[in-house]
């Protein structure tokens, strides 16, 4: 017991120094005695809006995997055969991930679900307690329908876990597919239009963007991933590493979208709080968490940069202050976001019948990042013969404009550092298929700014980061008639403040850590078809956290934390809002409002 207690307190000391003087730990675990718990298991949850068909009875259910993830560190994923249910009609599919764990001294873990090598779902686990924890995540996976109809393919689940005399938590996992045969009842879009709404990818969108083919899921999904020995993700250790896959796409492809899946770990788990290497060297620190606070995942086709991602700063359930995330976890912790990059303008390169290398790198990264991708392809089924090939050409593929500024000013352990980046790009290309000759233009503006300040001999640290992105995708006919236009704006503001103080009492030895966190994901989308009006949606999901821990003689004598979250989604067919407050491991306020214009029925 004393060994376990000593180990636990060492982690707490590490976490204090990590955010103040850049220590070594990657996450902090907490014992159940820090918070009052009942005799029943604690349910953990991530706040998001419910699936529109969540209250309907599935037409079919497929429990596909049940497994206990014990000492799985270094082992390959667990794989089972997948075949869709027989005699089952469906239009939408949800993946349900159920898990539970009971144990002591266990870190949060990263996990993923792949189908035929395609990344369907990435998640992290809460830190278990003696009394146990459990949680359920349900994700709409309808966009992967072209895979879900296949027979005799492999579903793989990875959850690297360590079990020994210190770490005792075993994760019990169940994966189930829920199939829904939904009749989408018509809903008026607005008083000025009699168009109808259609459920696609868990949001309501207009009937067609560039025709029915564009609204439907991709006809083919190609995994850009590893061989599966250590998971299908690429494990990237430094920014000098290039990871990817050579592919030849069908000659009748008329649309392509790359979906990037990414998570960050080890020395880069909190990359947004990393100081420059000069700060570490000057102060003779032993930390390896450096390289500054800028990271960006670059996507390339052969030698050409075609897109990039600055990922949302997902904080794992043991991160910064683990008392924050009980029982409400951080934004994206249970369902990591993925990022779409429109590649249709580059079909002029990809449709030459040759192999092309699609690869990634992570700028300035430290060990380690887990990155893979899904290449979604739409094919023209009217062009199926050997002589029937979709034609395409790049019109504008200039190198994106990049501005980068770094500055720092330190005196000992105090001072500040700042990095600011601006990226601007525009790509255009036409594709001639049975739908005609259509030109796709993708414009993007990305702004990134991060500033870190140290005070009081490094005992106080403040991280402030802003990420803003604007993407516009327009499609025009050969005659210059606008077919569709999509605009996405998103922001990721993040603020973290930590302060460590020692007791004023002589020989008391108490260390107190105070921390505050504000994290937000904000998105606005607007899309239109021709001159018949537009649709829009908005999402604002923010968390505010405060907490403190007192440590005396390697014993946690007191700790408390509160988390407030505000979630608001507004769309053409539905709106959902939820306000929630958690304090010291209990929900003390939870109010939700859900307004749905649409009605559904199962066939």
Coordinates of C-alpha atoms in Angstrom, one line a residue:
X1 CA 0.0 0.0 0.0
X2 CA 2.8 2.4 0.9
X3 CA 4.4 1.7 -2.5
X4 CA 1.2 2.5 -4.3
X5 CA 0.8 5.7 -2.2
X6 CA 4.3 6.8 -2.9
X7 CA 3.8 6.2 -6.6
X8 CA 0.6 8.2 -6.6
X9 CA 2.1 11.1 -4.8
X10 CA 5.1 11.2 -7.1
X11 CA 2.6 11.6 -10.0
X12 CA 1.0 14.5 -8.3
X13 CA 4.3 16.2 -7.8
X14 CA 5.1 15.6 -11.4
X15 CA 1.8 17.1 -12.6
X16 CA 2.4 20.2 -10.5
X17 CA 5.8 20.8 -12.0
X18 CA 4.6 19.9 -15.5
X19 CA 2.3 22.9 -15.9
X20 CA 4.6 25.2 -13.8
X21 CA 8.1 24.2 -14.5
X22 CA 7.5 21.8 -17.3
X23 CA 7.8 18.4 -15.6
X24 CA 7.7 14.8 -16.9
X25 CA 4.3 13.3 -16.3
X26 CA 1.9 12.6 -19.1
X27 CA -1.2 12.4 -17.0
X28 CA -2.4 12.4 -13.4
X29 CA -4.3 9.6 -11.7
X30 CA -6.5 10.1 -8.6
X31 CA -7.6 7.8 -5.8
X32 CA -11.2 7.4 -4.9
X33 CA -10.6 8.7 -1.4
X34 CA -10.1 12.2 -2.9
X35 CA -13.8 12.4 -3.6
X36 CA -16.9 11.0 -1.9
X37 CA -18.3 8.0 -3.8
X38 CA -21.2 5.6 -3.2
X39 CA -21.1 1.9 -3.4
X40 CA -22.4 1.8 -6.9
X41 CA -20.3 2.4 -10.0
X42 CA -19.9 5.9 -11.3
X43 CA -21.3 6.7 -14.8
X44 CA -19.1 9.0 -16.9
X45 CA -20.4 11.0 -19.8
X46 CA -19.4 13.4 -22.6
X47 CA -21.9 16.1 -23.4
X48 CA -23.1 16.1 -27.0
X49 CA -26.4 16.2 -28.8
X50 CA -28.4 13.0 -29.1
X51 CA -28.6 11.2 -32.5
X52 CA -31.9 12.2 -34.1
X53 CA -33.0 8.6 -34.2
X54 CA -31.7 7.6 -30.8
X55 CA -35.1 7.0 -29.3
X56 CA -36.2 4.6 -32.1
X57 CA -36.0 0.9 -31.9
X58 CA -33.3 -0.5 -34.2
X59 CA -34.5 -2.8 -36.9
X60 CA -31.4 -4.9 -36.3
X61 CA -28.7 -5.2 -33.6
X62 CA -25.3 -6.8 -34.0
X63 CA -23.3 -7.4 -30.8
X64 CA -19.9 -8.0 -32.5
X65 CA -17.2 -7.8 -29.8
X66 CA -17.0 -8.5 -26.1
X67 CA -13.5 -8.4 -24.6
X68 CA -11.6 -7.7 -21.4
X69 CA -8.5 -5.6 -22.0
X70 CA -6.1 -6.5 -19.3
X71 CA -2.3 -6.4 -19.9
X72 CA -2.5 -5.6 -23.6
X73 CA 0.5 -3.2 -23.8
X74 CA 2.5 -4.0 -27.0
X75 CA 0.0 -6.5 -28.3
X76 CA -1.9 -6.2 -31.6
X77 CA -5.6 -5.2 -31.7
X78 CA -8.3 -7.7 -31.0
X79 CA -10.0 -8.6 -34.3
X80 CA -13.3 -10.4 -35.1
X81 CA -15.1 -11.1 -38.3
X82 CA -17.8 -8.7 -39.5
X83 CA -20.8 -9.5 -41.7
X84 CA -24.0 -7.3 -41.6
X85 CA -27.1 -9.0 -40.3
X86 CA -29.1 -11.1 -42.8
X87 CA -32.5 -9.9 -44.0
X88 CA -32.0 -6.5 -42.4
X89 CA -33.1 -3.3 -44.2
X90 CA -31.3 -0.2 -42.9
X91 CA -30.4 3.3 -44.0
X92 CA -28.5 4.5 -40.9
X93 CA -26.1 2.7 -38.5
X94 CA -24.8 3.6 -35.1
X95 CA -21.8 2.2 -33.3
X96 CA -22.2 1.7 -29.6
X97 CA -19.1 1.4 -27.4
X98 CA -19.9 0.2 -23.8
X99 CA -17.1 -0.1 -21.3
X100 CA -16.5 -0.4 -17.5
X101 CA -13.5 -0.7 -15.3
X102 CA -12.7 -1.2 -11.6
X103 CA -9.2 -0.8 -10.3
X104 CA -6.6 1.3 -8.6
X105 CA -3.8 3.5 -10.0
X106 CA -4.8 3.2 -13.7
X107 CA -4.1 5.9 -16.3
X108 CA -6.6 7.0 -18.9
X109 CA -6.0 4.9 -22.1
X110 CA -6.4 5.6 -25.8
X111 CA -8.6 3.2 -27.8
X112 CA -9.9 2.9 -31.4
X113 CA -12.2 0.8 -33.5
X114 CA -11.3 0.0 -37.2
X115 CA -13.4 -1.8 -39.8
X116 CA -11.3 -3.3 -42.6
X117 CA -8.5 -0.9 -41.6
X118 CA -10.8 2.2 -41.7
X119 CA -10.8 4.3 -38.5
X120 CA -14.4 4.4 -37.3
X121 CA -14.0 5.6 -33.8
X122 CA -11.3 6.9 -31.5
X123 CA -11.8 7.4 -27.8
X124 CA -10.1 7.6 -24.4
X125 CA -11.0 6.0 -21.1
X126 CA -11.8 7.6 -17.7
X127 CA -9.5 6.8 -14.9
X128 CA -11.0 3.9 -12.9
X129 CA -11.7 3.8 -9.2
X130 CA -12.1 1.1 -6.5
X131 CA -15.8 1.3 -6.8
X132 CA -15.7 1.2 -10.6
X133 CA -16.6 3.4 -13.6
X134 CA -18.7 2.8 -16.7
X135 CA -19.7 4.7 -19.8
X136 CA -21.4 4.4 -23.2
X137 CA -20.7 6.2 -26.4
X138 CA -23.0 6.0 -29.4
X139 CA -21.7 7.4 -32.7
X140 CA -23.4 7.7 -36.1
X141 CA -21.3 5.7 -38.6
X142 CA -23.6 6.0 -41.6
X143 CA -20.9 7.7 -43.6
X144 CA -19.1 4.3 -43.7
X145 CA -22.0 2.5 -45.3
X146 CA -20.0 1.3 -48.2
X147 CA -17.9 -0.7 -45.7
X148 CA -20.8 -1.7 -43.5
X149 CA -22.5 -3.6 -46.3
X150 CA -19.5 -5.8 -46.9
X151 CA -19.2 -9.4 -45.7
X152 CA -16.3 -11.3 -44.1
X153 CA -14.2 -8.3 -43.2
X154 CA -12.4 -7.6 -39.9
X155 CA -13.4 -5.3 -37.1
X156 CA -10.4 -4.5 -34.8
X157 CA -10.3 -2.8 -31.4
X158 CA -7.2 -1.5 -29.8
X159 CA -6.9 -0.5 -26.1
X160 CA -3.4 -0.6 -24.8
X161 CA -3.5 -1.3 -21.1
X162 CA -1.0 -2.2 -18.4
X163 CA -2.0 -4.5 -15.5
X164 CA 0.5 -5.4 -12.8
X165 CA 0.9 -5.1 -9.0
X166 CA 0.5 -1.3 -9.2
X167 CA -2.0 -0.9 -12.1
X168 CA -5.0 -3.1 -11.5
X169 CA -7.8 -1.9 -13.8
X170 CA -9.2 -4.2 -16.5
X171 CA -11.4 -2.6 -19.1
X172 CA -14.5 -4.6 -20.1
X173 CA -15.6 -3.5 -23.5
X174 CA -18.6 -4.3 -25.7
X175 CA -19.0 -3.1 -29.3
X176 CA -22.4 -3.2 -30.9
X177 CA -23.8 -2.0 -34.3
X178 CA -27.4 -0.6 -34.3
X179 CA -29.1 -0.6 -37.7
X180 CA -32.1 1.7 -38.4
X181 CA -34.5 1.6 -41.3
X182 CA -35.7 5.2 -41.0
X183 CA -38.3 6.8 -43.1
X184 CA -37.2 10.5 -43.3
X185 CA -40.4 12.4 -42.9
X186 CA -40.4 15.7 -44.9
X187 CA -39.8 18.9 -43.0
X188 CA -40.2 22.3 -44.6
X189 CA -36.9 24.1 -44.8
X190 CA -38.4 27.6 -44.6
X191 CA -41.5 29.6 -45.4
X192 CA -39.9 30.7 -48.7
X193 CA -39.1 27.2 -49.9
X194 CA -40.8 23.8 -50.1
X195 CA -37.6 21.9 -50.2
X196 CA -37.2 19.0 -47.8
X197 CA -34.5 18.1 -45.3
X198 CA -32.6 14.8 -45.3
X199 CA -30.7 13.1 -42.5
X200 CA -27.0 12.6 -43.5
X201 CA -24.1 12.1 -41.3
X202 CA -26.0 12.9 -38.1
X203 CA -27.1 16.3 -39.3
X204 CA -29.9 17.6 -41.3
X205 CA -28.9 18.9 -44.7
X206 CA -30.6 19.9 -47.9
X207 CA -31.7 17.1 -50.3
X208 CA -28.7 17.5 -52.6
X209 CA -25.3 19.2 -52.7
X210 CA -24.2 18.6 -56.3
X211 CA -26.9 16.0 -56.7
X212 CA -28.0 12.9 -54.8
X213 CA -24.6 11.3 -55.2
X214 CA -23.0 14.1 -53.1
X215 CA -25.5 13.7 -50.3
X216 CA -25.0 9.9 -50.0
X217 CA -22.1 8.2 -48.3
X218 CA -19.0 7.5 -50.3
X219 CA -19.0 4.6 -52.7
X220 CA -15.6 3.5 -51.6
X221 CA -13.4 4.1 -48.5
X222 CA -9.7 3.4 -48.7
X223 CA -7.7 3.3 -45.4
X224 CA -4.5 5.3 -45.3
X225 CA -3.2 3.4 -42.3
X226 CA -0.6 1.0 -40.9
X227 CA -0.5 -2.8 -41.1
X228 CA -2.3 -3.3 -37.8
X229 CA 0.5 -4.9 -35.8
X230 CA 0.5 -2.0 -33.3
X231 CA -2.9 -0.7 -34.3
X232 CA -3.8 0.7 -37.7
X233 CA -2.6 4.2 -36.8
X234 CA 0.8 5.5 -37.7
X235 CA 2.9 6.2 -34.6
X236 CA 4.8 9.4 -35.3
X237 CA 7.8 10.1 -33.1
X238 CA 9.3 13.3 -34.7
X239 CA 8.6 15.9 -37.4
X240 CA 11.2 14.2 -39.6
X241 CA 9.1 11.1 -40.0
X242 CA 6.8 10.7 -43.0
X243 CA 4.0 8.1 -42.8
X244 CA 1.5 7.2 -45.5
X245 CA 0.4 4.8 -48.2
X246 CA 0.5 4.5 -51.9
X247 CA -2.9 4.2 -53.6
X248 CA -4.4 3.9 -57.1
X249 CA -8.0 5.2 -57.1
X250 CA -10.7 4.1 -59.5
X251 CA -10.7 5.9 -62.9
X252 CA -14.4 6.8 -62.5
X253 CA -13.9 8.8 -59.2
X254 CA -15.6 12.2 -59.3
X255 CA -15.2 13.3 -55.7
X256 CA -12.6 12.7 -53.0
X257 CA -12.4 13.7 -49.3
X258 CA -9.7 12.7 -46.9
X259 CA -10.8 12.2 -43.3
X260 CA -7.9 12.7 -40.8
X261 CA -7.9 11.0 -37.4
X262 CA -5.4 12.2 -34.9
X263 CA -4.5 12.1 -31.2
X264 CA -1.4 13.2 -29.3
X265 CA 0.4 11.5 -26.4
X266 CA 3.6 11.2 -24.4
X267 CA 5.7 14.3 -24.4
X268 CA 3.2 16.0 -26.7
X269 CA 0.0 15.2 -24.8
X270 CA -0.1 18.9 -23.8
X271 CA 1.7 20.3 -26.8
X272 CA -0.1 23.6 -26.5
X273 CA 1.7 24.2 -23.1
X274 CA 5.2 23.3 -24.2
X275 CA 7.9 26.0 -23.9
X276 CA 10.7 26.5 -26.4
X277 CA 13.8 24.3 -26.1
X278 CA 15.8 27.4 -25.1
X279 CA 13.7 27.8 -21.9
X280 CA 14.5 24.3 -20.9
X281 CA 18.2 24.5 -21.6
X282 CA 18.7 27.9 -20.0
X283 CA 17.1 26.8 -16.7
X284 CA 18.8 23.4 -16.8
X285 CA 15.4 21.6 -16.7
X286 CA 15.2 17.8 -17.3
X287 CA 11.9 18.0 -19.0
X288 CA 11.6 16.7 -22.6
X289 CA 8.3 18.6 -23.2
X290 CA 9.7 21.3 -25.5
X291 CA 9.8 22.3 -29.1
X292 CA 7.4 25.2 -28.4
X293 CA 3.6 25.2 -28.6
X294 CA 2.8 24.9 -32.3
X295 CA 1.8 21.6 -34.0
X296 CA 0.2 21.0 -37.4
X297 CA -0.6 17.8 -39.3
X298 CA 0.4 18.2 -43.0
X299 CA -1.2 16.1 -45.7
X300 CA 0.7 15.6 -48.9
X301 CA 0.1 13.9 -52.3
X302 CA 3.5 12.9 -53.5
X303 CA 5.5 16.1 -53.1
X304 CA 2.6 18.5 -53.0
X305 CA 1.0 19.9 -49.8
X306 CA -2.8 19.6 -50.2
X307 CA -4.1 20.3 -46.7
X308 CA -3.4 20.6 -43.0
X309 CA -5.0 20.2 -39.6
X310 CA -4.4 22.0 -36.3
X311 CA -6.3 19.6 -34.1
X312 CA -8.7 20.6 -31.3
X313 CA -6.9 20.3 -27.9
X314 CA -8.7 17.2 -26.6
X315 CA -7.8 16.8 -22.9
X316 CA -7.8 13.2 -21.7
X317 CA -9.6 12.3 -18.4
X318 CA -6.4 12.3 -16.4
X319 CA -5.2 15.6 -17.9
X320 CA -4.3 18.9 -16.1
X321 CA -6.5 18.2 -13.0
X322 CA -8.2 14.8 -13.1
X323 CA -10.8 16.0 -10.6
X324 CA -12.2 18.1 -13.4
X325 CA -13.3 15.1 -15.3
X326 CA -15.5 13.3 -12.8
X327 CA -18.1 12.4 -14.0
X328 CA -18.2 14.8 -17.0
X329 CA -15.2 14.3 -19.3
X330 CA -13.6 16.9 -21.5
X331 CA -14.8 17.9 -25.0
X332 CA -14.0 15.1 -27.5
X333 CA -12.5 12.8 -24.9
X334 CA -15.0 10.0 -25.5
X335 CA -15.4 10.7 -29.3
X336 CA -12.4 12.3 -30.8
X337 CA -13.2 14.6 -33.7
X338 CA -11.9 13.9 -37.2
X339 CA -11.1 16.4 -39.9
X340 CA -12.2 16.4 -43.5
X341 CA -10.0 17.8 -46.3
X342 CA -11.6 18.2 -49.7
X343 CA -9.4 16.6 -52.4
X344 CA -11.7 16.9 -55.4
X345 CA -9.5 19.6 -57.1
X346 CA -6.6 17.2 -57.1
X347 CA -8.4 14.4 -59.0
X348 CA -6.5 15.7 -62.1
X349 CA -3.4 14.1 -60.4
X350 CA -5.0 11.1 -58.8
X351 CA -6.9 9.9 -61.9
X352 CA -3.8 9.2 -64.1
X353 CA -4.0 5.5 -63.3
X354 CA -0.7 5.6 -61.4
X355 CA 0.2 5.0 -57.8
X356 CA 0.4 8.1 -55.6
X357 CA 1.8 8.4 -52.1
X358 CA -0.5 10.1 -49.6
X359 CA 1.4 10.9 -46.5
X360 CA 1.5 12.9 -43.3
X361 CA 3.9 14.6 -41.0
X362 CA 3.4 16.5 -37.8
X363 CA 5.4 19.8 -37.6
X364 CA 7.6 20.2 -34.5
X365 CA 6.2 17.1 -32.9
X366 CA 7.6 15.1 -30.0
X367 CA 6.9 11.4 -29.2
X368 CA 4.2 10.5 -30.0
X369 CA 1.3 11.2 -32.3
X370 CA -1.2 8.6 -33.6
X371 CA -2.4 9.5 -37.1
X372 CA -4.3 7.7 -39.8
X373 CA -6.9 8.6 -42.4
X374 CA -9.8 7.4 -44.4
X375 CA -10.0 8.3 -48.1
X376 CA -13.7 8.7 -49.1
X377 CA -14.3 8.3 -52.8
X378 CA -17.5 8.8 -54.9
X379 CA -17.5 7.0 -58.2
X380 CA -19.6 7.6 -61.4
X381 CA -21.5 4.4 -61.8
X382 CA -22.5 5.4 -65.4
X383 CA -18.8 5.3 -66.3
X384 CA -18.0 1.6 -65.7
X385 CA -16.4 0.3 -68.9
X386 CA -12.7 0.1 -69.6
X387 CA -12.9 3.1 -71.9
X388 CA -15.2 5.1 -69.6
X389 CA -13.0 7.3 -67.5
X390 CA -13.8 10.5 -65.6
X391 CA -11.6 13.3 -66.8
X392 CA -10.1 15.9 -64.5
X393 CA -7.6 18.7 -64.4
X394 CA -6.0 21.0 -61.8
X395 CA -6.5 24.6 -62.5
X396 CA -4.8 26.2 -59.5
X397 CA -2.6 24.3 -57.0
X398 CA -0.3 27.0 -55.9
X399 CA 1.8 26.6 -52.7
X400 CA -0.2 27.8 -49.6
X401 CA 0.9 31.1 -48.2
X402 CA 2.5 30.6 -44.7
X403 CA 3.5 33.3 -42.2
X404 CA 5.2 32.2 -39.0
X405 CA 6.5 34.4 -36.1
X406 CA 8.1 33.2 -32.9
X407 CA 9.3 35.3 -30.0
X408 CA 10.4 34.8 -26.4
X409 CA 11.6 36.8 -23.5
X410 CA 12.7 35.1 -20.3
X411 CA 14.6 36.0 -17.2
X412 CA 15.3 32.8 -15.3
X413 CA 12.1 30.8 -14.9
X414 CA 9.9 33.8 -15.5
X415 CA 8.9 35.4 -18.8
X416 CA 6.8 34.6 -21.9
X417 CA 6.9 33.0 -25.3
X418 CA 4.6 33.4 -28.3
X419 CA 4.1 31.8 -31.6
X420 CA 1.7 33.0 -34.3
X421 CA 1.0 31.3 -37.6
X422 CA -1.2 32.2 -40.6
X423 CA -1.9 29.9 -43.5
X424 CA -3.9 30.8 -46.7
X425 CA -4.6 28.5 -49.7
X426 CA -6.9 28.1 -52.7
X427 CA -7.2 25.1 -54.9
X428 CA -9.3 24.7 -58.1
X429 CA -9.9 21.8 -60.4
X430 CA -12.5 20.6 -62.8
X431 CA -14.0 17.1 -63.1
X432 CA -16.0 15.9 -66.1
X433 CA -18.3 13.0 -65.4
X434 CA -21.9 12.0 -66.3
X435 CA -23.0 15.0 -64.2
X436 CA -21.2 17.4 -66.5
X437 CA -18.0 19.4 -66.2
X438 CA -18.0 20.9 -62.7
X439 CA -15.2 23.0 -61.2
X440 CA -14.5 22.8 -57.5
X441 CA -12.7 25.6 -55.6
X442 CA -11.5 25.1 -52.1
X443 CA -10.4 28.3 -50.2
X444 CA -9.0 28.2 -46.6
X445 CA -7.7 30.6 -44.0
X446 CA -6.1 29.4 -40.8
X447 CA -4.9 31.5 -37.9
X448 CA -3.1 30.2 -34.9
X449 CA -1.8 32.1 -31.9
X450 CA -0.3 30.7 -28.6
X451 CA 1.2 32.6 -25.7
X452 CA 2.7 31.1 -22.5
X453 CA 3.6 33.2 -19.5
X454 CA 5.6 32.2 -16.4
X455 CA 5.5 34.1 -13.1
X456 CA 6.7 33.7 -9.5
X457 CA 9.9 31.8 -10.4
X458 CA 7.9 29.5 -12.7
X459 CA 5.3 28.6 -10.0
X460 CA 2.5 30.2 -12.0
X461 CA 1.9 29.5 -15.6
X462 CA -0.8 30.7 -18.1
X463 CA -1.4 29.3 -21.5
X464 CA -3.6 31.1 -23.9
X465 CA -4.3 29.7 -27.4
X466 CA -6.6 30.7 -30.3
X467 CA -7.2 28.8 -33.4
X468 CA -9.5 30.2 -36.1
X469 CA -10.3 28.5 -39.5
X470 CA -12.5 29.4 -42.4
X471 CA -13.1 27.0 -45.3
X472 CA -15.2 27.6 -48.4
X473 CA -16.0 25.0 -51.0
X474 CA -17.8 26.1 -54.2
X475 CA -18.9 24.1 -57.2
X476 CA -19.7 25.7 -60.6
X477 CA -20.8 24.4 -63.9
X478 CA -18.9 24.9 -67.2
X479 CA -21.0 27.9 -67.9
X480 CA -20.2 29.5 -64.5
X481 CA -23.5 28.7 -62.9
X482 CA -23.1 28.1 -59.1
X483 CA -24.1 24.5 -58.2
X484 CA -23.4 24.6 -54.5
X485 CA -21.5 26.5 -51.9
X486 CA -20.4 25.4 -48.5
X487 CA -18.8 27.6 -45.8
X488 CA -17.4 26.4 -42.4
X489 CA -16.0 28.6 -39.7
X490 CA -14.6 27.2 -36.5
X491 CA -12.7 28.4 -33.4
X492 CA -10.8 26.6 -30.6
X493 CA -10.0 29.1 -27.8
X494 CA -8.1 27.6 -24.9
X495 CA -6.9 29.1 -21.6
X496 CA -5.1 27.2 -18.8
X497 CA -3.8 28.7 -15.6
X498 CA -1.9 26.8 -12.8
X499 CA -0.3 28.1 -9.6
X500 CA 1.6 26.2 -7.0
X501 CA 2.3 27.5 -3.5
X502 CA 4.0 26.2 -0.4
X503 CA 2.6 26.5 3.1
X504 CA 3.7 29.4 5.2
X505 CA 3.9 27.2 8.3
X506 CA 7.5 26.2 9.1
X507 CA 8.2 22.5 8.3
X508 CA 4.5 22.0 7.4
X509 CA 5.5 20.8 3.9
X510 CA 2.1 21.4 2.3
X511 CA 2.0 22.1 -1.4
X512 CA -1.2 23.5 -3.0
X513 CA -2.0 23.6 -6.7
X514 CA -4.7 25.9 -8.0
X515 CA -5.8 25.6 -11.6
X516 CA -8.4 27.0 -14.0
X517 CA -9.3 25.9 -17.5
X518 CA -11.5 27.3 -20.3
X519 CA -11.9 25.3 -23.5
X520 CA -14.3 25.7 -26.3
X521 CA -15.3 24.3 -29.7
X522 CA -17.3 26.6 -31.9
X523 CA -18.5 25.9 -35.5
X524 CA -20.8 27.6 -37.9
X525 CA -21.8 26.0 -41.2
X526 CA -23.8 27.3 -44.2
X527 CA -24.5 25.6 -47.4
X528 CA -26.6 26.3 -50.5
X529 CA -27.6 24.7 -53.7
X530 CA -28.0 27.0 -56.7
X531 CA -30.2 30.0 -56.1
X532 CA -32.8 28.1 -54.1
X533 CA -31.8 29.4 -50.6
X534 CA -29.4 28.1 -48.0
X535 CA -29.2 26.1 -44.8
X536 CA -27.2 26.7 -41.7
X537 CA -26.2 25.2 -38.4
X538 CA -24.1 26.4 -35.4
X539 CA -22.5 24.7 -32.5
X540 CA -20.9 26.2 -29.4
X541 CA -19.5 23.8 -26.8
X542 CA -17.6 25.3 -23.9
X543 CA -16.2 24.2 -20.5
X544 CA -15.0 26.2 -17.5
X545 CA -13.2 24.4 -14.7
X546 CA -11.6 25.3 -11.4
X547 CA -9.8 23.0 -8.9
X548 CA -7.3 22.7 -6.2
X549 CA -5.3 20.0 -4.4
X550 CA -3.3 20.1 -1.2
X551 CA -0.4 17.7 -0.7
X552 CA 1.3 17.2 2.7
X553 CA 4.1 14.8 3.4
X554 CA 3.3 12.9 0.2
X555 CA -0.4 12.6 1.3
X556 CA -3.3 14.3 -0.4
X557 CA -5.1 16.0 2.4
X558 CA -7.7 17.8 0.4
X559 CA -8.9 18.3 -3.2
X560 CA -11.9 19.7 -5.0
X561 CA -13.0 20.7 -8.4
X562 CA -15.9 22.1 -10.4
X563 CA -16.7 21.8 -14.1
X564 CA -19.4 23.9 -15.9
X565 CA -20.3 23.1 -19.4
X566 CA -22.6 24.9 -21.9
X567 CA -23.6 23.1 -25.1
X568 CA -25.7 24.7 -27.8
X569 CA -26.6 23.4 -31.3
X570 CA -29.0 25.1 -33.7
X571 CA -29.9 23.6 -37.1
X572 CA -32.6 23.9 -39.7
X573 CA -34.5 20.9 -38.4
X574 CA -33.5 20.7 -34.7
X575 CA -31.9 22.5 -31.8
X576 CA -30.4 21.2 -28.6
X577 CA -29.0 22.9 -25.6
X578 CA -27.6 21.6 -22.3
X579 CA -26.2 23.2 -19.2
X580 CA -24.4 21.0 -16.7
X581 CA -22.4 21.5 -13.6
X582 CA -20.3 18.9 -11.7
X583 CA -18.6 19.4 -8.4
X584 CA -16.5 16.9 -6.5
X585 CA -17.5 13.9 -8.5
X586 CA -21.3 14.7 -8.5
X587 CA -23.7 16.3 -10.9
X588 CA -25.3 19.3 -9.2
X589 CA -27.1 20.7 -12.2
X590 CA -28.2 19.3 -15.5
X591 CA -30.8 20.9 -17.7
X592 CA -31.4 20.1 -21.4
X593 CA -33.8 21.4 -24.1
X594 CA -34.3 19.5 -27.4
X595 CA -36.5 20.8 -30.2
X596 CA -36.9 18.6 -33.3
X597 CA -38.9 19.7 -36.3
X598 CA -38.5 16.3 -37.9
X599 CA -40.4 13.1 -37.2
X600 CA -39.2 9.6 -38.0
X601 CA -40.7 6.3 -38.3
X602 CA -39.2 2.9 -38.8
X603 CA -40.1 0.9 -41.9

